CSV table of C-alpha atoms in Angstrom, one decimal:
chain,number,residue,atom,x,y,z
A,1,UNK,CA,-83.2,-188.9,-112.4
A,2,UNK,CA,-83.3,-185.6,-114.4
A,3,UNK,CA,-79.6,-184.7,-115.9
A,4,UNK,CA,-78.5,-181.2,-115.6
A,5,UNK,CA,-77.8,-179.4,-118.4
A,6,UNK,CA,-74.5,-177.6,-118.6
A,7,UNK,CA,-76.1,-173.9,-117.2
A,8,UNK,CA,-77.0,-176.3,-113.8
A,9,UNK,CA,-74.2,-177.7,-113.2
A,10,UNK,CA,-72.2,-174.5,-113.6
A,11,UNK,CA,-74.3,-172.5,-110.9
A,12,UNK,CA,-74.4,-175.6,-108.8
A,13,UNK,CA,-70.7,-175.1,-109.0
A,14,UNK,CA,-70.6,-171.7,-108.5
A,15,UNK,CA,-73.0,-171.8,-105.4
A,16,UNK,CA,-71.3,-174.7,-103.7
A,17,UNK,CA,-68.2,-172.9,-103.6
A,18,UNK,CA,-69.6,-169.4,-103.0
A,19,UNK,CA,-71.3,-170.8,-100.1
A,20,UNK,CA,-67.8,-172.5,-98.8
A,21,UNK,CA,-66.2,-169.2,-99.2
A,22,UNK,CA,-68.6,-167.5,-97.2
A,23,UNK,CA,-68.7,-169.3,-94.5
A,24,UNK,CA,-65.0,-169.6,-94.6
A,25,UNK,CA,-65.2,-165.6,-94.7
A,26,UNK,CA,-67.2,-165.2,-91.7
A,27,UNK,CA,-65.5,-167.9,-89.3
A,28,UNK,CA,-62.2,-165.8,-90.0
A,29,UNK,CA,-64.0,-162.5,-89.3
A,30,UNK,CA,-65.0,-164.2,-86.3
A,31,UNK,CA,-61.5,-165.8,-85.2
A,32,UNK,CA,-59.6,-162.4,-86.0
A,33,UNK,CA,-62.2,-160.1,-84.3
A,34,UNK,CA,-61.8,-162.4,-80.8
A,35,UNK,CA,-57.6,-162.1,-80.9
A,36,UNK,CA,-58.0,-158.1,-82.3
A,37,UNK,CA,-59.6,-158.0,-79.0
A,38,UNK,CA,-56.9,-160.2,-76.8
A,39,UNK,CA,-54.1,-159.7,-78.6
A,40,UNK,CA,-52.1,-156.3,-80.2
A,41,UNK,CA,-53.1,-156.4,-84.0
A,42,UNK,CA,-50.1,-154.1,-84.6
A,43,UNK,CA,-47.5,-156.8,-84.1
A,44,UNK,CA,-45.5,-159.1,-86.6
A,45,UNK,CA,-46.3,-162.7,-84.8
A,46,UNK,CA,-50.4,-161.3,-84.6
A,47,UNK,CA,-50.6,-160.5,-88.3
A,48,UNK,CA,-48.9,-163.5,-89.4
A,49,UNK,CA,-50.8,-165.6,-87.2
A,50,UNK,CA,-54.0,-163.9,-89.0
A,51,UNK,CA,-52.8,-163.9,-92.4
A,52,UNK,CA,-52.1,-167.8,-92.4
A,53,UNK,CA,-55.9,-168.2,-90.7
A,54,UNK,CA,-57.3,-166.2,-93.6
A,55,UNK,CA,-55.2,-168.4,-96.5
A,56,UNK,CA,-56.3,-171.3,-94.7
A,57,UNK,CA,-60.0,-170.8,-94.1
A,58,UNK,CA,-60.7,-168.2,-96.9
A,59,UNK,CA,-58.9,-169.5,-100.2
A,60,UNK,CA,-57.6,-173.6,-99.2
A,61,UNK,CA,-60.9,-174.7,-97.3
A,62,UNK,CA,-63.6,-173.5,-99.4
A,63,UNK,CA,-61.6,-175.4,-102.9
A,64,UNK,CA,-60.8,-178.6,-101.0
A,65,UNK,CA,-64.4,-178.8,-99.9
A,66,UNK,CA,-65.8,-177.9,-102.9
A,67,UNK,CA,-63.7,-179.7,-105.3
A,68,UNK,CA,-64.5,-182.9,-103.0
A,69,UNK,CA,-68.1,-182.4,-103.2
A,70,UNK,CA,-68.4,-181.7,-107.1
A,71,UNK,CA,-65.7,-183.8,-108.5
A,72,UNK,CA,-65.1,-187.6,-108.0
A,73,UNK,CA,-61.7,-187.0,-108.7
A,74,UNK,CA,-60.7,-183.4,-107.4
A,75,UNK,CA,-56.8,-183.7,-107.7
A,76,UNK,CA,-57.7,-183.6,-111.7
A,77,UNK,CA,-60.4,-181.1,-111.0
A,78,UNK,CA,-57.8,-178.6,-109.9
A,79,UNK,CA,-54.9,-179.6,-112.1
A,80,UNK,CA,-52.7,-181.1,-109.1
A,81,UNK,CA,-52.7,-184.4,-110.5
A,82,UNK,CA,-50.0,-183.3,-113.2
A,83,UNK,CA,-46.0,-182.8,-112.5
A,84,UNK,CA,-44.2,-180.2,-114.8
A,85,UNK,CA,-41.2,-180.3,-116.8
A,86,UNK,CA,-38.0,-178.8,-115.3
A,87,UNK,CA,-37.3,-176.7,-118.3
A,88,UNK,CA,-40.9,-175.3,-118.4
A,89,UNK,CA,-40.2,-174.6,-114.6
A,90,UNK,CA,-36.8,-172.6,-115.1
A,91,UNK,CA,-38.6,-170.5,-118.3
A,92,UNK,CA,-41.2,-169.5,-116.1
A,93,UNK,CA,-39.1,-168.6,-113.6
A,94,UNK,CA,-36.5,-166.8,-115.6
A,95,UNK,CA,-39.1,-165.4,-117.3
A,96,UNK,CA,-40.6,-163.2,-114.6
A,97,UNK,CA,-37.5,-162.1,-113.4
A,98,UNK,CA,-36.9,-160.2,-116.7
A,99,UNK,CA,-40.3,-159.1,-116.4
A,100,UNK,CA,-39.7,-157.3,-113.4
A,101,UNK,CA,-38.5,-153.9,-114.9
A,102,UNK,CA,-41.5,-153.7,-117.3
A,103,UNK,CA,-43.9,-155.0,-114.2
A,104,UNK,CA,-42.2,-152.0,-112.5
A,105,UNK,CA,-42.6,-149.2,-115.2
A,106,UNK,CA,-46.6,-151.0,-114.9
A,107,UNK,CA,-46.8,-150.1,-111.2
A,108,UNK,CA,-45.7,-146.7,-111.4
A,109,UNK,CA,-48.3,-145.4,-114.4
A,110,UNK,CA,-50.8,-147.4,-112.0
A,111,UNK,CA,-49.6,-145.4,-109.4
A,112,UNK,CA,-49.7,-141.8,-111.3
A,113,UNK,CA,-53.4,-142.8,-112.0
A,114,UNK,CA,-56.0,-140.6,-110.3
A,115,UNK,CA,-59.9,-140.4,-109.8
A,116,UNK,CA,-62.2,-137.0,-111.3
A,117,UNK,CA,-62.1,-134.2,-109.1
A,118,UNK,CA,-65.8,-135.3,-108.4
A,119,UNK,CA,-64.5,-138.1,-106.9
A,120,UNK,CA,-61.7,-136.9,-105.0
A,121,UNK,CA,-63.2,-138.1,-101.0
A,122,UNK,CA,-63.0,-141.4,-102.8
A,123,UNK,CA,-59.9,-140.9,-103.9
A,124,UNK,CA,-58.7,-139.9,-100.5
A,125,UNK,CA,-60.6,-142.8,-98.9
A,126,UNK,CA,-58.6,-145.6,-100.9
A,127,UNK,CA,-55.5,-143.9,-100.5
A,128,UNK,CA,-55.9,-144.4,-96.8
A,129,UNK,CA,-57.1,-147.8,-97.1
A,130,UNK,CA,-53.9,-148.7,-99.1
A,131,UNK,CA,-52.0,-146.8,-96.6
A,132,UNK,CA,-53.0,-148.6,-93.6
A,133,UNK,CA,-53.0,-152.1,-95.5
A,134,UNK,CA,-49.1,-151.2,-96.5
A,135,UNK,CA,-48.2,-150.6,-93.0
A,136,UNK,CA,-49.5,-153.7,-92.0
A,137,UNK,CA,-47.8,-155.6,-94.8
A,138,UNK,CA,-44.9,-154.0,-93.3
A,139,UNK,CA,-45.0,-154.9,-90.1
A,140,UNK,CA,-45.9,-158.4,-90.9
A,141,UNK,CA,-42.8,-158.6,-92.9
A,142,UNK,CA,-40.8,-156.7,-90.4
A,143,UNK,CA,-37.3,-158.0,-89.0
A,144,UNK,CA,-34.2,-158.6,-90.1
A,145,UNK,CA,-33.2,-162.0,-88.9
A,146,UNK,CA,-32.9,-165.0,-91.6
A,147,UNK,CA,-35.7,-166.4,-89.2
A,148,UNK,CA,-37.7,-163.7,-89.8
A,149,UNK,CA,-37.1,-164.0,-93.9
A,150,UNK,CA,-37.6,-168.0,-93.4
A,151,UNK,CA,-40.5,-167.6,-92.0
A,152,UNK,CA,-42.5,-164.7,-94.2
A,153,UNK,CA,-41.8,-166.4,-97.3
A,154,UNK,CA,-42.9,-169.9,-96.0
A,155,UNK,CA,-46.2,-167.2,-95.3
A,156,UNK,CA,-46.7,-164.6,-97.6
A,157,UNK,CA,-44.4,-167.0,-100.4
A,158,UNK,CA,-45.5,-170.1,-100.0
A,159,UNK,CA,-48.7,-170.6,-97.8
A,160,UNK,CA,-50.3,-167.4,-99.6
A,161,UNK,CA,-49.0,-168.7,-103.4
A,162,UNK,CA,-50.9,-172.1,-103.0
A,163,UNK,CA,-54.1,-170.8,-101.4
A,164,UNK,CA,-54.7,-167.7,-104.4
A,165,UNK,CA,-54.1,-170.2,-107.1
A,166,UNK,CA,-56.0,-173.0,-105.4
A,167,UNK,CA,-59.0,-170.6,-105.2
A,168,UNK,CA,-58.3,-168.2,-108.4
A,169,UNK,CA,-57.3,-170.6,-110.6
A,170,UNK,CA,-57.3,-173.9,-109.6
A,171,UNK,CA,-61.6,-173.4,-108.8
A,172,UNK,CA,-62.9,-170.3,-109.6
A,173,UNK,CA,-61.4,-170.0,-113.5
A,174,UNK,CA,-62.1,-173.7,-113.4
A,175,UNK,CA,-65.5,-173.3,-113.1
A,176,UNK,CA,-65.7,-170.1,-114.9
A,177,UNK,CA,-64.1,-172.1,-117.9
A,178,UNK,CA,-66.8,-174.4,-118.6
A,179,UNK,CA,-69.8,-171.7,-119.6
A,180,UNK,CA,-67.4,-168.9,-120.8
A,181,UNK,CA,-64.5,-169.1,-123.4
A,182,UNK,CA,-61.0,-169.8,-121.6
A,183,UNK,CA,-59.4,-166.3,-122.4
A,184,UNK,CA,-62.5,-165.0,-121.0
A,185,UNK,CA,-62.7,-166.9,-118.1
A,186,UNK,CA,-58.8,-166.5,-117.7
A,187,UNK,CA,-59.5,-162.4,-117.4
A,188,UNK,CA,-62.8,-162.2,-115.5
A,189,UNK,CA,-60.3,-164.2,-113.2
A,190,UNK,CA,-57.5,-162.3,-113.2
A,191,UNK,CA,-59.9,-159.2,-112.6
A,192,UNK,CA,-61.5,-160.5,-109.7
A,193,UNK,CA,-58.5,-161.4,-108.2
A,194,UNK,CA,-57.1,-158.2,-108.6
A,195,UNK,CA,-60.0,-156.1,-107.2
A,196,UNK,CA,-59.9,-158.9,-104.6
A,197,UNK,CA,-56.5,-157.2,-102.8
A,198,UNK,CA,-58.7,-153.9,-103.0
A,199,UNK,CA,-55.8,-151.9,-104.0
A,200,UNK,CA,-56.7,-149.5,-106.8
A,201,UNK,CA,-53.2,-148.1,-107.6
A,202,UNK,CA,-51.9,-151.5,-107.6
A,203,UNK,CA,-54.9,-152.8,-110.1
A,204,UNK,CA,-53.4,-153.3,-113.8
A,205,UNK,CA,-50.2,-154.7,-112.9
A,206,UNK,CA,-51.5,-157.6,-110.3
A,207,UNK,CA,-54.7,-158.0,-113.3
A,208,UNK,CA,-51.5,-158.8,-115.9
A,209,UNK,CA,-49.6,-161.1,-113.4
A,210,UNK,CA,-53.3,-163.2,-112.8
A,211,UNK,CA,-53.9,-163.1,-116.5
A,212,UNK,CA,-50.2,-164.7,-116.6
A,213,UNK,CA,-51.2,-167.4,-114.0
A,214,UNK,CA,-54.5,-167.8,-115.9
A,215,UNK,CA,-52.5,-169.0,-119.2
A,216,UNK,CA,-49.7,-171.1,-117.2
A,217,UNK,CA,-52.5,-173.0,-115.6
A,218,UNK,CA,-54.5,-173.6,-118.6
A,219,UNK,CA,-51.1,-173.9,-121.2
A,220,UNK,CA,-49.4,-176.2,-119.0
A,221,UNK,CA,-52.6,-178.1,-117.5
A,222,UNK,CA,-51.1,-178.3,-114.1
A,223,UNK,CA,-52.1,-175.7,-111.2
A,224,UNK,CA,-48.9,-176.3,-109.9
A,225,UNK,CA,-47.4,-174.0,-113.1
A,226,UNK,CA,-48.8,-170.8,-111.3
A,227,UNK,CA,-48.6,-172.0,-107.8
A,228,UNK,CA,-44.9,-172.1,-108.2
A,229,UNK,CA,-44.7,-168.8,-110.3
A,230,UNK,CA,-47.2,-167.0,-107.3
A,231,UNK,CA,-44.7,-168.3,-104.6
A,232,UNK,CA,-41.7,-167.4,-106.4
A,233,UNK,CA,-43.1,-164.4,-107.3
A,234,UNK,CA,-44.4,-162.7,-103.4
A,235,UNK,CA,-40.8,-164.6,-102.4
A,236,UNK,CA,-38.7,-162.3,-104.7
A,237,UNK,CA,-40.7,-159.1,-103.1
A,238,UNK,CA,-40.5,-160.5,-99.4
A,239,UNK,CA,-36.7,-161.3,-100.6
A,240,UNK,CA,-35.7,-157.8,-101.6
A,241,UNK,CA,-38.1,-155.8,-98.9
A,242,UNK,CA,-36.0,-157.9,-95.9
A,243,UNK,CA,-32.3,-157.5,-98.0
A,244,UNK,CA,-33.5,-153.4,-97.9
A,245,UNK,CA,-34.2,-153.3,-94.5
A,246,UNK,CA,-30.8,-154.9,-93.3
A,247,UNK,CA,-28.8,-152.4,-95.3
A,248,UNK,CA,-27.5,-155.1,-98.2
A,249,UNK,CA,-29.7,-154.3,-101.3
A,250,UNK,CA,-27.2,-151.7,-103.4
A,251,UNK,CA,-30.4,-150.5,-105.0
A,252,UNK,CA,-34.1,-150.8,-104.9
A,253,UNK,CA,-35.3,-153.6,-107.1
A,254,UNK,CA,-38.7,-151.9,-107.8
A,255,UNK,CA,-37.0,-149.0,-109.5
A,256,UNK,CA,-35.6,-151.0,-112.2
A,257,UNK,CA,-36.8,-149.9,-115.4
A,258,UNK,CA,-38.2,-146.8,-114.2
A,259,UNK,CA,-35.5,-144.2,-113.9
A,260,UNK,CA,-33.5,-141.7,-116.3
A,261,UNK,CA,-31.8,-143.2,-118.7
A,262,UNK,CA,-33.2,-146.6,-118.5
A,263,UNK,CA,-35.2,-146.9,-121.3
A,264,UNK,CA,-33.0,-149.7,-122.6
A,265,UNK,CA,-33.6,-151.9,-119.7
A,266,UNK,CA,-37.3,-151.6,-120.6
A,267,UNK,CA,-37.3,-152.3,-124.1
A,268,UNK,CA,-35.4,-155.2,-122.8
A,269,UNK,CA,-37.5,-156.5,-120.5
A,270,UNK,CA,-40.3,-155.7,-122.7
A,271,UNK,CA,-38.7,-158.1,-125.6
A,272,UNK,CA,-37.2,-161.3,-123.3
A,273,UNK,CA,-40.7,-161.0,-121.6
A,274,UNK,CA,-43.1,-161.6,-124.7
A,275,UNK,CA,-40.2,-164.1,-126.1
A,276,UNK,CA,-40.8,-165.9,-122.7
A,277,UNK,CA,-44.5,-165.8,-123.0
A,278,UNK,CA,-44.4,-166.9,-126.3
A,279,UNK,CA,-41.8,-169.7,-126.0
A,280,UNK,CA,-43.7,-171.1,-122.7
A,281,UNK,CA,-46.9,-171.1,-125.2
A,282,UNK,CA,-45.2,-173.0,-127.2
A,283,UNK,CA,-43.4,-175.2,-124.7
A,284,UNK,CA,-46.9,-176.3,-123.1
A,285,UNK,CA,-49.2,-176.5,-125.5
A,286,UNK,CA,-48.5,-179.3,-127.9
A,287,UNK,CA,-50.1,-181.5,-126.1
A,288,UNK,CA,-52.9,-179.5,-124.3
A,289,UNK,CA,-54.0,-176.6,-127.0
A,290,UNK,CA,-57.0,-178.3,-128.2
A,291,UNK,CA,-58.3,-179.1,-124.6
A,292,UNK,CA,-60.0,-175.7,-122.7
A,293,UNK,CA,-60.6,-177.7,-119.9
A,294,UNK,CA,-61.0,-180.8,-118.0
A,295,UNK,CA,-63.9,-182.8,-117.2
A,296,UNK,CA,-63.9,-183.8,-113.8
């Protein structure tokens, strides 16, 4: 038998789980198309029924099937095999939450961002588009109940946390890693996954926070680095959106940074960020700097 040669086995790879995610694509298209027709696709319950089908059959399915198929050992594969250190855990964690001002002062130049005039009916088009996905995110994450916070950050924290990473960078940087070079393969990642929530004025900041996945994943050599940072992360926003709509947030946490006389706060954030970065470098990669990837 003829042995593939490195090219081969990456677009083997690459098709295998592109042909996964497709089919996973289409059999949700399919599910949510039948309840948009029996069900009201305005309400909480619907969208969060449809947003756990979509994690399930669109990100989970396709890298469990694939990883199966390709790997003979695909907890390895996907870099769930390894624990992590409770002090790399609480950096990481500490260390996005002084982030957030600077993430914020991100969002808003993102947000001042606009097309050429020559452009402007597609300007107006993805405008609406983001429009109409934000109401939806809304509604989905409606109510004011501790049920109703239980419950969308077991969703939107939790279930959707697991399935990105599993598919961004638990397979698709994976596989990416072994024909380009890591930091390449870390940021074509964090692009596509960006572009992948087709929001445009959203873009750079959500590319920074999947090139920050990217490095925990490879630095630490444990998906469950950025699986824990993407849950905690989309739990902090579903956190502070539900603590605003009850009346108990004294002020909005996304305009941290970003106001008069705040400048200090940035620099701040700014600083304890990159020393965060830079100690969790440091922190996880004495064992696994010289390895780009594994082998499975």
């Amino acid at each position: 038998m003829t042995m593939e040669n490195p090219s081969q086995i990456f677009m083997r790879r690459l098709g295998i789980f592109l042909c996964f995610w497709l089919f996973g694509l289409l059999t949700t298209a399919v599910i949510i198309g039948v309840l948009g027709i029996k069900l009201d696709m305005n309400s909480a319950p619907v969208l969060r029924v449809m947003t756990v089908i979509q994690d399930i059959l669109v990100f989970i399915t396709p890298v469990a099937a694939t990883a199966v198929l390709i790997s003979r050992k695909p907890l390895a594969f996907l870099g769930l095999d390894r624990g992590i250190k409770t002090s790399v855990e609480g950096l990481m964690l500490v260390t996005l939450v002084t982030s957030i001002p600077m993430m914020n002062a991100i969002v808003e130049w993102n947000l001042s961002l606009s097309l050429p005039e020559s452009m402007s009916s597609i300007e107006e088009w993805i405008k609406g588009s983001e429009e109409r996905s934000a109401k939806m995110v809304e509604t989905m994450l409606s109510g004011t109940s501790v049920k109703d916070l239980i419950v969308s950050i077991l969703i939107v924290g939790v279930l959707t946390g697991l399935g990105e990473e599993l598919f961004f960078r638990g397979m698709l940087q994976r596989i990416l890693a072994d024909r380009l070079n890591i930091h390449a393969a870390i940021w074509v990642t964090a692009i596509i996954f960006s572009a992948a929530h087709f929001q445009f004025y959203g873009f750079v900041p959500r590319m920074l926070l999947g090139g920050f996945f990217g490095y925990l994943a490879w630095w630490g050599r444990s998906l469950w680095l950025p699986v824990i940072a993407h849950a905690f992360n989309n739990s902090l926003v579903v956190a502070a959106r539900w603590s605003i709509s009850r009346g108990n947030a004294g002020f909005d946490p996304n305009k941290v940074g970003v106001g008069e006389g705040e400048a200090g706060i940035l620099l701040a954030s700014l600083l304890l960020t990159v020393a965060g970065i830079w100690t969790l470098y440091r922190m996880t990669c004495r064992t696994a700097v010289n390895r780009e990837s594994d082998k499975g």
